[in-house]
mmCIF file of N, CA and C in Angstrom:
data_model
loop_
_atom_site.group_PDB
_atom_site.id
_atom_site.type_symbol
_atom_site.label_atom_id
_atom_site.label_comp_id
_atom_site.label_asym_id
_atom_site.label_seq_id
_atom_site.Cartn_x
_atom_site.Cartn_y
_atom_site.Cartn_z
ATOM 1 N N GLN A 664 -6.525 23.361 3.881
ATOM 2 C CA GLN A 664 -6.662 21.935 3.702
ATOM 3 C C GLN A 664 -8.242 21.336 3.750
ATOM 4 N N VAL A 665 -8.221 20.533 3.288
ATOM 5 C CA VAL A 665 -9.605 19.677 2.504
ATOM 6 C C VAL A 665 -9.968 18.391 3.453
ATOM 7 N N HIS A 666 -10.913 18.416 4.000
ATOM 8 C CA HIS A 666 -11.195 16.965 4.366
ATOM 9 C C HIS A 666 -12.367 16.469 3.597
ATOM 10 N N LEU A 667 -12.186 15.225 3.389
ATOM 11 C CA LEU A 667 -13.164 14.267 2.392
ATOM 12 C C LEU A 667 -13.695 13.042 3.091
ATOM 13 N N VAL A 668 -14.715 13.266 2.919
ATOM 14 C CA VAL A 668 -15.542 11.640 3.468
ATOM 15 C C VAL A 668 -16.221 11.172 2.159
ATOM 16 N N GLU A 669 -16.194 9.659 2.179
ATOM 17 C CA GLU A 669 -16.711 8.999 1.067
ATOM 18 C C GLU A 669 -18.176 8.236 1.462
ATOM 19 N N SER A 670 -18.713 7.949 0.759
ATOM 20 C CA SER A 670 -20.010 7.253 1.099
ATOM 21 C C SER A 670 -20.428 6.734 -0.127
ATOM 22 N N GLY A 671 -21.482 5.574 -0.118
ATOM 23 C CA GLY A 671 -22.121 4.937 -1.335
ATOM 24 C C GLY A 671 -21.582 3.533 -1.429
ATOM 25 N N GLY A 672 -20.494 3.125 -0.789
ATOM 26 C CA GLY A 672 -20.196 1.832 -0.924
ATOM 27 C C GLY A 672 -21.211 0.680 -0.689
ATOM 28 N N GLY A 673 -20.923 -0.514 -0.959
ATOM 29 C CA GLY A 673 -21.780 -1.625 -0.515
ATOM 30 C C GLY A 673 -21.467 -2.922 -0.823
ATOM 31 N N LEU A 674 -22.185 -3.840 -0.799
ATOM 32 C CA LEU A 674 -22.293 -5.090 -1.687
ATOM 33 C C LEU A 674 -23.280 -5.228 -2.549
ATOM 34 N N VAL A 675 -22.784 -5.624 -3.736
ATOM 35 C CA VAL A 675 -23.893 -5.910 -4.854
ATOM 36 C C VAL A 675 -23.449 -7.033 -5.604
ATOM 37 N N GLN A 676 -24.356 -7.091 -6.379
ATOM 38 C CA GLN A 676 -24.213 -8.491 -7.348
ATOM 39 C C GLN A 676 -23.553 -7.998 -8.611
ATOM 40 N N ALA A 677 -22.989 -8.557 -9.408
ATOM 41 C CA ALA A 677 -22.529 -8.483 -10.682
ATOM 42 C C ALA A 677 -23.729 -8.091 -11.452
ATOM 43 N N GLY A 678 -23.157 -6.923 -12.387
ATOM 44 C CA GLY A 678 -24.090 -6.422 -13.311
ATOM 45 C C GLY A 678 -24.740 -4.880 -12.802
ATOM 46 N N ALA A 679 -24.849 -4.801 -11.548
ATOM 47 C CA ALA A 679 -25.311 -3.813 -10.558
ATOM 48 C C ALA A 679 -24.551 -2.396 -10.952
ATOM 49 N N SER A 680 -25.275 -1.648 -10.131
ATOM 50 C CA SER A 680 -24.746 -0.302 -9.825
ATOM 51 C C SER A 680 -24.747 0.274 -8.840
ATOM 52 N N LEU A 681 -23.238 1.357 -8.427
ATOM 53 C CA LEU A 681 -23.498 2.223 -7.311
ATOM 54 C C LEU A 681 -23.059 3.452 -7.453
ATOM 55 N N ARG A 682 -23.175 4.351 -6.816
ATOM 56 C CA ARG A 682 -22.425 5.791 -6.904
ATOM 57 C C ARG A 682 -22.062 6.063 -5.721
ATOM 58 N N LEU A 683 -20.774 6.400 -5.598
ATOM 59 C CA LEU A 683 -20.171 6.829 -4.720
ATOM 60 C C LEU A 683 -20.174 8.291 -4.596
ATOM 61 N N SER A 684 -19.812 8.853 -3.240
ATOM 62 C CA SER A 684 -19.994 10.440 -3.233
ATOM 63 C C SER A 684 -18.568 10.737 -2.236
ATOM 64 N N CYS A 685 -18.138 11.751 -2.834
ATOM 65 C CA CYS A 685 -17.383 11.996 -1.739
ATOM 66 C C CYS A 685 -17.298 14.168 -1.358
ATOM 67 N N ALA A 686 -17.663 13.759 -0.030
ATOM 68 C CA ALA A 686 -18.005 15.270 0.432
ATOM 69 C C ALA A 686 -16.899 16.078 1.133
ATOM 70 N N ALA A 687 -16.656 17.201 0.457
ATOM 71 C CA ALA A 687 -15.449 17.786 0.779
ATOM 72 C C ALA A 687 -15.795 19.043 1.928
ATOM 73 N N SER A 688 -14.670 19.427 2.732
ATOM 74 C CA SER A 688 -14.882 20.398 3.269
ATOM 75 C C SER A 688 -13.416 21.161 2.876
ATOM 76 N N GLY A 689 -13.925 22.390 2.959
ATOM 77 C CA GLY A 689 -12.388 23.476 2.777
ATOM 78 C C GLY A 689 -12.808 24.126 1.956
ATOM 79 N N ARG A 690 -12.180 25.419 1.874
ATOM 80 C CA ARG A 690 -12.297 26.601 0.983
ATOM 81 C C ARG A 690 -12.000 26.288 -0.530
ATOM 82 N N THR A 691 -10.299 25.438 -0.846
ATOM 83 C CA THR A 691 -10.083 25.237 -2.016
ATOM 84 C C THR A 691 -10.734 24.112 -2.890
ATOM 85 N N PHE A 692 -11.886 23.462 -2.624
ATOM 86 C CA PHE A 692 -12.187 22.158 -3.463
ATOM 87 C C PHE A 692 -12.753 22.693 -4.676
ATOM 88 N N SER A 693 -13.037 23.944 -4.816
ATOM 89 C CA SER A 693 -13.795 24.104 -5.875
ATOM 90 C C SER A 693 -12.680 24.316 -7.042
ATOM 91 N N GLY A 694 -11.317 24.550 -6.726
ATOM 92 C CA GLY A 694 -10.380 24.654 -7.375
ATOM 93 C C GLY A 694 -9.498 23.710 -7.877
ATOM 94 N N SER A 695 -9.770 22.611 -7.025
ATOM 95 C CA SER A 695 -8.844 21.638 -7.296
ATOM 96 C C SER A 695 -9.339 20.330 -7.953
ATOM 97 N N PRO A 696 -8.477 19.820 -8.778
ATOM 98 C CA PRO A 696 -8.994 18.139 -9.406
ATOM 99 C C PRO A 696 -8.932 17.399 -8.254
ATOM 100 N N MET A 697 -9.771 16.474 -8.546
ATOM 101 C CA MET A 697 -10.068 15.568 -7.657
ATOM 102 C C MET A 697 -10.282 14.126 -8.542
ATOM 103 N N GLY A 698 -9.957 13.084 -7.706
ATOM 104 C CA GLY A 698 -10.095 11.791 -8.250
ATOM 105 C C GLY A 698 -10.577 10.768 -7.528
ATOM 106 N N TRP A 699 -10.732 9.614 -7.841
ATOM 107 C CA TRP A 699 -11.521 8.222 -7.115
ATOM 108 C C TRP A 699 -10.107 7.252 -7.757
ATOM 109 N N PHE A 700 -9.600 6.479 -6.540
ATOM 110 C CA PHE A 700 -8.603 5.670 -6.798
ATOM 111 C C PHE A 700 -9.077 4.297 -5.905
ATOM 112 N N ARG A 701 -8.480 3.147 -6.315
ATOM 113 C CA ARG A 701 -9.163 2.022 -5.253
ATOM 114 C C ARG A 701 -8.170 1.010 -5.132
ATOM 115 N N GLN A 702 -8.254 0.120 -4.002
ATOM 116 C CA GLN A 702 -7.282 -0.636 -3.866
ATOM 117 C C GLN A 702 -7.820 -1.934 -3.215
ATOM 118 N N ALA A 703 -7.638 -2.886 -4.444
ATOM 119 C CA ALA A 703 -7.932 -4.450 -3.709
ATOM 120 C C ALA A 703 -7.082 -5.186 -2.912
ATOM 121 N N PRO A 704 -7.580 -6.162 -2.046
ATOM 122 C CA PRO A 704 -6.485 -6.896 -1.098
ATOM 123 C C PRO A 704 -5.177 -7.432 -1.882
ATOM 124 N N GLY A 705 -4.075 -7.230 -1.400
ATOM 125 C CA GLY A 705 -2.828 -7.862 -1.777
ATOM 126 C C GLY A 705 -2.445 -7.144 -3.135
ATOM 127 N N LYS A 706 -3.172 -5.795 -3.539
ATOM 128 C CA LYS A 706 -2.726 -4.757 -4.834
ATOM 129 C C LYS A 706 -2.259 -3.666 -4.374
ATOM 130 N N GLU A 707 -1.397 -3.063 -5.140
ATOM 131 C CA GLU A 707 -1.320 -1.547 -5.207
ATOM 132 C C GLU A 707 -2.378 -0.836 -5.616
ATOM 133 N N ARG A 708 -2.498 0.205 -4.945
ATOM 134 C CA ARG A 708 -3.572 1.208 -5.116
ATOM 135 C C ARG A 708 -3.508 1.651 -6.787
ATOM 136 N N GLU A 709 -4.703 1.955 -7.189
ATOM 137 C CA GLU A 709 -4.657 2.260 -8.723
ATOM 138 C C GLU A 709 -5.643 3.386 -9.050
ATOM 139 N N SER A 710 -5.323 3.945 -9.936
ATOM 140 C CA SER A 710 -6.263 5.503 -10.355
ATOM 141 C C SER A 710 -7.765 4.367 -11.145
ATOM 142 N N VAL A 711 -8.642 5.476 -10.725
ATOM 143 C CA VAL A 711 -9.711 4.918 -11.265
ATOM 144 C C VAL A 711 -10.579 5.865 -12.388
ATOM 145 N N ALA A 712 -10.449 7.406 -11.900
ATOM 146 C CA ALA A 712 -10.689 8.233 -12.537
ATOM 147 C C ALA A 712 -10.428 9.511 -11.974
ATOM 148 N N VAL A 713 -10.110 10.629 -12.812
ATOM 149 C CA VAL A 713 -9.782 11.823 -12.314
ATOM 150 C C VAL A 713 -10.564 12.997 -12.908
ATOM 151 N N ILE A 714 -10.877 14.185 -12.304
ATOM 152 C CA ILE A 714 -11.414 15.328 -13.122
ATOM 153 C C ILE A 714 -10.977 16.574 -12.678
ATOM 154 N N ASN A 715 -10.660 17.346 -13.524
ATOM 155 C CA ASN A 715 -10.238 18.649 -13.410
ATOM 156 C C ASN A 715 -10.984 19.366 -12.334
ATOM 157 N N TRP A 716 -11.045 20.778 -12.224
ATOM 158 C CA TRP A 716 -11.764 21.584 -11.314
ATOM 159 C C TRP A 716 -13.034 21.880 -11.761
ATOM 160 N N ASN A 717 -13.222 21.949 -13.209
ATOM 161 C CA ASN A 717 -14.545 22.544 -13.634
ATOM 162 C C ASN A 717 -15.173 21.188 -14.537
ATOM 163 N N GLY A 718 -14.900 20.210 -14.339
ATOM 164 C CA GLY A 718 -15.179 18.931 -14.655
ATOM 165 C C GLY A 718 -15.118 18.700 -16.346
ATOM 166 N N GLU A 719 -14.207 19.797 -16.997
ATOM 167 C CA GLU A 719 -14.165 19.693 -18.322
ATOM 168 C C GLU A 719 -13.034 18.464 -18.985
ATOM 169 N N LEU A 720 -12.431 17.938 -18.116
ATOM 170 C CA LEU A 720 -11.518 17.346 -18.404
ATOM 171 C C LEU A 720 -11.531 16.092 -17.432
ATOM 172 N N THR A 721 -11.467 14.924 -18.079
ATOM 173 C CA THR A 721 -11.339 13.822 -17.081
ATOM 174 C C THR A 721 -10.560 12.694 -17.578
ATOM 175 N N TYR A 722 -10.258 11.562 -16.691
ATOM 176 C CA TYR A 722 -9.573 10.523 -17.032
ATOM 177 C C TYR A 722 -10.009 9.312 -16.553
ATOM 178 N N TYR A 723 -10.003 8.229 -17.511
ATOM 179 C CA TYR A 723 -10.546 7.013 -16.779
ATOM 180 C C TYR A 723 -9.400 5.944 -17.093
ATOM 181 N N ALA A 724 -9.363 4.914 -16.099
ATOM 182 C CA ALA A 724 -8.831 3.912 -16.219
ATOM 183 C C ALA A 724 -9.235 3.094 -17.615
ATOM 184 N N ASP A 725 -8.468 2.203 -18.263
ATOM 185 C CA ASP A 725 -9.057 1.257 -19.353
ATOM 186 C C ASP A 725 -10.085 0.376 -18.723
ATOM 187 N N SER A 726 -9.619 0.110 -17.515
ATOM 188 C CA SER A 726 -10.877 -1.010 -16.773
ATOM 189 C C SER A 726 -12.074 -0.576 -16.803
ATOM 190 N N VAL A 727 -12.019 0.617 -16.593
ATOM 191 C CA VAL A 727 -13.544 1.070 -15.989
ATOM 192 C C VAL A 727 -14.395 2.054 -17.162
ATOM 193 N N LYS A 728 -13.655 2.526 -18.269
ATOM 194 C CA LYS A 728 -14.000 3.265 -19.541
ATOM 195 C C LYS A 728 -15.327 2.652 -19.956
ATOM 196 N N GLY A 729 -16.196 3.952 -19.844
ATOM 197 C CA GLY A 729 -17.681 3.164 -20.421
ATOM 198 C C GLY A 729 -18.556 2.661 -19.291
ATOM 199 N N ARG A 730 -18.039 2.705 -18.107
ATOM 200 C CA ARG A 730 -19.203 1.935 -17.361
ATOM 201 C C ARG A 730 -18.965 2.833 -15.995
ATOM 202 N N PHE A 731 -17.820 3.495 -15.992
ATOM 203 C CA PHE A 731 -18.012 4.539 -14.680
ATOM 204 C C PHE A 731 -17.687 5.857 -15.174
ATOM 205 N N THR A 732 -18.408 6.585 -14.389
ATOM 206 C CA THR A 732 -18.783 8.061 -14.729
ATOM 207 C C THR A 732 -18.268 9.200 -13.425
ATOM 208 N N ILE A 733 -17.200 9.882 -13.546
ATOM 209 C CA ILE A 733 -16.951 10.800 -12.710
ATOM 210 C C ILE A 733 -17.089 12.189 -12.666
ATOM 211 N N SER A 734 -18.122 12.688 -11.897
ATOM 212 C CA SER A 734 -18.663 14.224 -12.092
ATOM 213 C C SER A 734 -18.316 14.901 -10.688
ATOM 214 N N ARG A 735 -18.710 16.075 -10.771
ATOM 215 C CA ARG A 735 -18.478 17.137 -9.354
ATOM 216 C C ARG A 735 -19.602 18.076 -9.576
ATOM 217 N N ASP A 736 -19.883 18.276 -8.447
ATOM 218 C CA ASP A 736 -20.934 19.559 -8.053
ATOM 219 C C ASP A 736 -20.194 20.534 -7.166
ATOM 220 N N ASN A 737 -19.346 21.726 -7.528
ATOM 221 C CA ASN A 737 -18.791 22.434 -6.906
ATOM 222 C C ASN A 737 -19.827 23.385 -5.571
ATOM 223 N N ALA A 738 -20.900 23.655 -6.148
ATOM 224 C CA ALA A 738 -21.661 24.123 -5.228
ATOM 225 C C ALA A 738 -22.254 23.499 -4.051
ATOM 226 N N LYS A 739 -22.142 21.780 -4.078
ATOM 227 C CA LYS A 739 -22.255 21.014 -3.239
ATOM 228 C C LYS A 739 -20.668 20.558 -2.655
ATOM 229 N N ASN A 740 -19.543 20.863 -2.971
ATOM 230 C CA ASN A 740 -18.592 20.260 -2.587
ATOM 231 C C ASN A 740 -18.141 18.941 -2.476
ATOM 232 N N THR A 741 -18.836 18.455 -3.554
ATOM 233 C CA THR A 741 -18.989 16.915 -3.801
ATOM 234 C C THR A 741 -18.616 16.505 -4.921
ATOM 235 N N VAL A 742 -17.633 15.379 -5.041
ATOM 236 C CA VAL A 742 -17.483 14.516 -6.490
ATOM 237 C C VAL A 742 -18.162 13.398 -6.276
ATOM 238 N N TYR A 743 -18.692 12.703 -7.441
ATOM 239 C CA TYR A 743 -19.334 11.511 -7.631
ATOM 240 C C TYR A 743 -18.525 10.490 -8.384
ATOM 241 N N LEU A 744 -18.758 9.129 -8.175
ATOM 242 C CA LEU A 744 -18.393 8.424 -8.749
ATOM 243 C C LEU A 744 -19.593 7.310 -9.237
ATOM 244 N N GLN A 745 -20.010 7.363 -10.343
ATOM 245 C CA GLN A 745 -21.084 6.533 -10.773
ATOM 246 C C GLN A 745 -20.683 5.390 -11.537
ATOM 247 N N MET A 746 -21.068 4.090 -11.021
ATOM 248 C CA MET A 746 -20.344 2.862 -11.509
ATOM 249 C C MET A 746 -21.437 1.847 -11.928
ATOM 250 N N ASN A 747 -21.394 1.553 -13.401
ATOM 251 C CA ASN A 747 -22.408 0.728 -13.861
ATOM 252 C C ASN A 747 -21.686 -0.531 -14.341
ATOM 253 N N ILE A 748 -22.732 -1.620 -14.374
ATOM 254 C CA ILE A 748 -22.143 -2.697 -14.712
ATOM 255 C C ILE A 748 -21.030 -3.190 -13.827
ATOM 256 N N LEU A 749 -21.307 -3.614 -12.672
ATOM 257 C CA LEU A 749 -20.112 -3.555 -11.772
ATOM 258 C C LEU A 749 -19.642 -5.131 -12.192
ATOM 259 N N LYS A 750 -18.543 -5.486 -11.717
ATOM 260 C CA LYS A 750 -17.706 -6.716 -11.830
ATOM 261 C C LYS A 750 -16.925 -7.224 -10.607
ATOM 262 N N PRO A 751 -17.136 -8.404 -10.535
ATOM 263 C CA PRO A 751 -16.315 -8.704 -9.232
ATOM 264 C C PRO A 751 -14.799 -8.165 -9.052
ATOM 265 N N GLU A 752 -14.193 -7.977 -10.356
ATOM 266 C CA GLU A 752 -12.650 -7.447 -10.468
ATOM 267 C C GLU A 752 -12.852 -6.002 -9.746
ATOM 268 N N ASP A 753 -13.952 -5.435 -9.522
ATOM 269 C CA ASP A 753 -14.061 -4.158 -9.151
ATOM 270 C C ASP A 753 -14.221 -3.638 -7.635
ATOM 271 N N THR A 754 -14.087 -5.174 -6.945
ATOM 272 C CA THR A 754 -14.526 -5.275 -5.758
ATOM 273 C C THR A 754 -12.728 -4.673 -4.941
ATOM 274 N N ALA A 755 -13.024 -3.602 -4.089
ATOM 275 C CA ALA A 755 -11.960 -2.851 -3.708
ATOM 276 C C ALA A 755 -12.398 -1.882 -2.703
ATOM 277 N N VAL A 756 -11.318 -1.119 -1.937
ATOM 278 C CA VAL A 756 -11.752 -0.019 -1.124
ATOM 279 C C VAL A 756 -11.568 1.141 -2.092
ATOM 280 N N TYR A 757 -12.676 2.049 -2.356
ATOM 281 C CA TYR A 757 -12.485 3.055 -3.150
ATOM 282 C C TYR A 757 -12.083 4.331 -2.242
ATOM 283 N N TYR A 758 -11.219 5.292 -2.438
ATOM 284 C CA TYR A 758 -10.985 6.131 -2.210
ATOM 285 C C TYR A 758 -11.004 7.634 -2.713
ATOM 286 N N CYS A 759 -11.248 8.757 -2.384
ATOM 287 C CA CYS A 759 -11.436 10.207 -2.973
ATOM 288 C C CYS A 759 -10.257 10.687 -2.500
ATOM 289 N N ALA A 760 -9.654 11.827 -3.506
ATOM 290 C CA ALA A 760 -8.777 11.990 -2.974
ATOM 291 C C ALA A 760 -8.600 13.662 -4.068
ATOM 292 N N GLY A 761 -7.575 14.451 -3.460
ATOM 293 C CA GLY A 761 -7.488 15.766 -4.325
ATOM 294 C C GLY A 761 -5.845 16.422 -4.131
ATOM 295 N N ALA A 762 -5.821 17.252 -5.104
ATOM 296 C CA ALA A 762 -4.320 17.346 -5.304
ATOM 297 C C ALA A 762 -4.498 19.194 -5.706
ATOM 298 N N ARG A 763 -3.545 19.892 -5.946
ATOM 299 C CA ARG A 763 -3.465 20.926 -6.482
ATOM 300 C C ARG A 763 -3.230 20.747 -8.101
ATOM 301 N N THR A 764 -2.748 19.623 -8.432
ATOM 302 C CA THR A 764 -2.593 19.724 -10.142
ATOM 303 C C THR A 764 -3.181 18.573 -10.397
ATOM 304 N N TYR A 765 -4.028 18.385 -11.802
ATOM 305 C CA TYR A 765 -4.348 17.439 -12.306
ATOM 306 C C TYR A 765 -3.225 16.503 -12.526
ATOM 307 N N GLN A 766 -2.161 16.732 -12.677
ATOM 308 C CA GLN A 766 -1.291 15.896 -13.304
ATOM 309 C C GLN A 766 -0.541 14.898 -12.193
ATOM 310 N N SER A 767 -0.438 15.562 -10.854
ATOM 311 C CA SER A 767 -0.271 14.909 -9.838
ATOM 312 C C SER A 767 -1.293 13.507 -9.396
ATOM 313 N N LEU A 768 -2.659 13.805 -9.609
ATOM 314 C CA LEU A 768 -3.466 12.947 -9.557
ATOM 315 C C LEU A 768 -3.215 11.972 -10.284
ATOM 316 N N LEU A 769 -3.045 11.882 -11.635
ATOM 317 C CA LEU A 769 -2.993 11.077 -12.802
ATOM 318 C C LEU A 769 -1.625 10.259 -12.399
ATOM 319 N N ARG A 770 -0.724 10.805 -11.481
ATOM 320 C CA ARG A 770 0.393 9.871 -10.757
ATOM 321 C C ARG A 770 0.051 9.422 -9.480
ATOM 322 N N ILE A 771 -0.880 9.656 -9.116
ATOM 323 C CA ILE A 771 -1.510 8.868 -7.913
ATOM 324 C C ILE A 771 -1.054 9.993 -6.723
ATOM 325 N N ARG A 772 -0.246 11.050 -6.843
ATOM 326 C CA ARG A 772 0.496 11.966 -5.579
ATOM 327 C C ARG A 772 -0.883 13.218 -5.407
ATOM 328 N N ALA A 773 -1.900 12.280 -4.332
ATOM 329 C CA ALA A 773 -2.616 13.488 -3.804
ATOM 330 C C ALA A 773 -2.060 14.123 -2.592
ATOM 331 N N ASP A 774 -3.001 15.144 -2.776
ATOM 332 C CA ASP A 774 -2.467 15.958 -1.324
ATOM 333 C C ASP A 774 -3.268 15.746 -0.079
ATOM 334 N N TYR A 775 -4.609 14.919 -0.443
ATOM 335 C CA TYR A 775 -5.259 14.438 0.766
ATOM 336 C C TYR A 775 -6.359 13.427 0.149
ATOM 337 N N TRP A 776 -6.537 12.805 1.347
ATOM 338 C CA TRP A 776 -7.251 11.303 1.155
ATOM 339 C C TRP A 776 -8.221 11.327 1.944
ATOM 340 N N GLY A 777 -9.564 10.649 1.261
ATOM 341 C CA GLY A 777 -10.725 10.123 2.185
ATOM 342 C C GLY A 777 -10.161 9.162 3.087
ATOM 343 N N GLN A 778 -11.094 8.245 3.832
ATOM 344 C CA GLN A 778 -10.935 7.087 4.602
ATOM 345 C C GLN A 778 -11.171 5.925 3.780
ATOM 346 N N GLY A 779 -12.200 6.151 2.641
ATOM 347 C CA GLY A 779 -12.162 4.923 1.813
ATOM 348 C C GLY A 779 -13.837 4.528 2.006
ATOM 349 N N THR A 780 -14.070 3.815 0.943
ATOM 350 C CA THR A 780 -15.558 3.100 1.153
ATOM 351 C C THR A 780 -15.466 1.811 0.475
ATOM 352 N N GLN A 781 -15.834 0.694 0.954
ATOM 353 C CA GLN A 781 -15.627 -0.606 0.747
ATOM 354 C C GLN A 781 -16.842 -1.056 -0.450
ATOM 355 N N VAL A 782 -16.282 -1.405 -1.552
ATOM 356 C CA VAL A 782 -17.140 -1.569 -2.700
ATOM 357 C C VAL A 782 -16.893 -3.269 -2.703
ATOM 358 N N THR A 783 -18.062 -4.072 -3.005
ATOM 359 C CA THR A 783 -17.714 -5.604 -2.651
ATOM 360 C C THR A 783 -19.029 -6.281 -4.245
ATOM 361 N N VAL A 784 -18.459 -6.935 -5.067
ATOM 362 C CA VAL A 784 -19.107 -7.179 -6.270
ATOM 363 C C VAL A 784 -19.163 -8.639 -6.109
ATOM 364 N N SER A 785 -20.364 -9.304 -5.841
ATOM 365 C CA SER A 785 -20.254 -10.542 -6.024
ATOM 366 C C SER A 785 -20.654 -11.252 -7.268
ATOM 367 N N SER A 786 -20.286 -12.299 -7.667
ATOM 368 C CA SER A 786 -20.409 -12.988 -8.978
ATOM 369 C C SER A 786 -21.963 -13.745 -9.123
#
């Protein structure tokens, strides 16, 4: 079992940057694909970015391509989401999640989730 804790959220103005971190405990982290997802009020949870176990394969939602970067440090059991040029529509609770397969995460079918961190972007 893997336990995830997100951090780094906050209130920023449009155009600013934030870096989210997701610290994982558990022996299976380094071999697990990981992803970031978000859910805005009244909307369904959506994929933001997914990364495979060694960082060589990534996926980004069209809405964040060119602005967000997912990365991981397996030695630190941590996955990151660097968010640049933030927009008000990026406002949401951001969740970190992991699964046994990369394809599962692309379908938002995770085996374990973090508790989420709020990101609010003001205009």
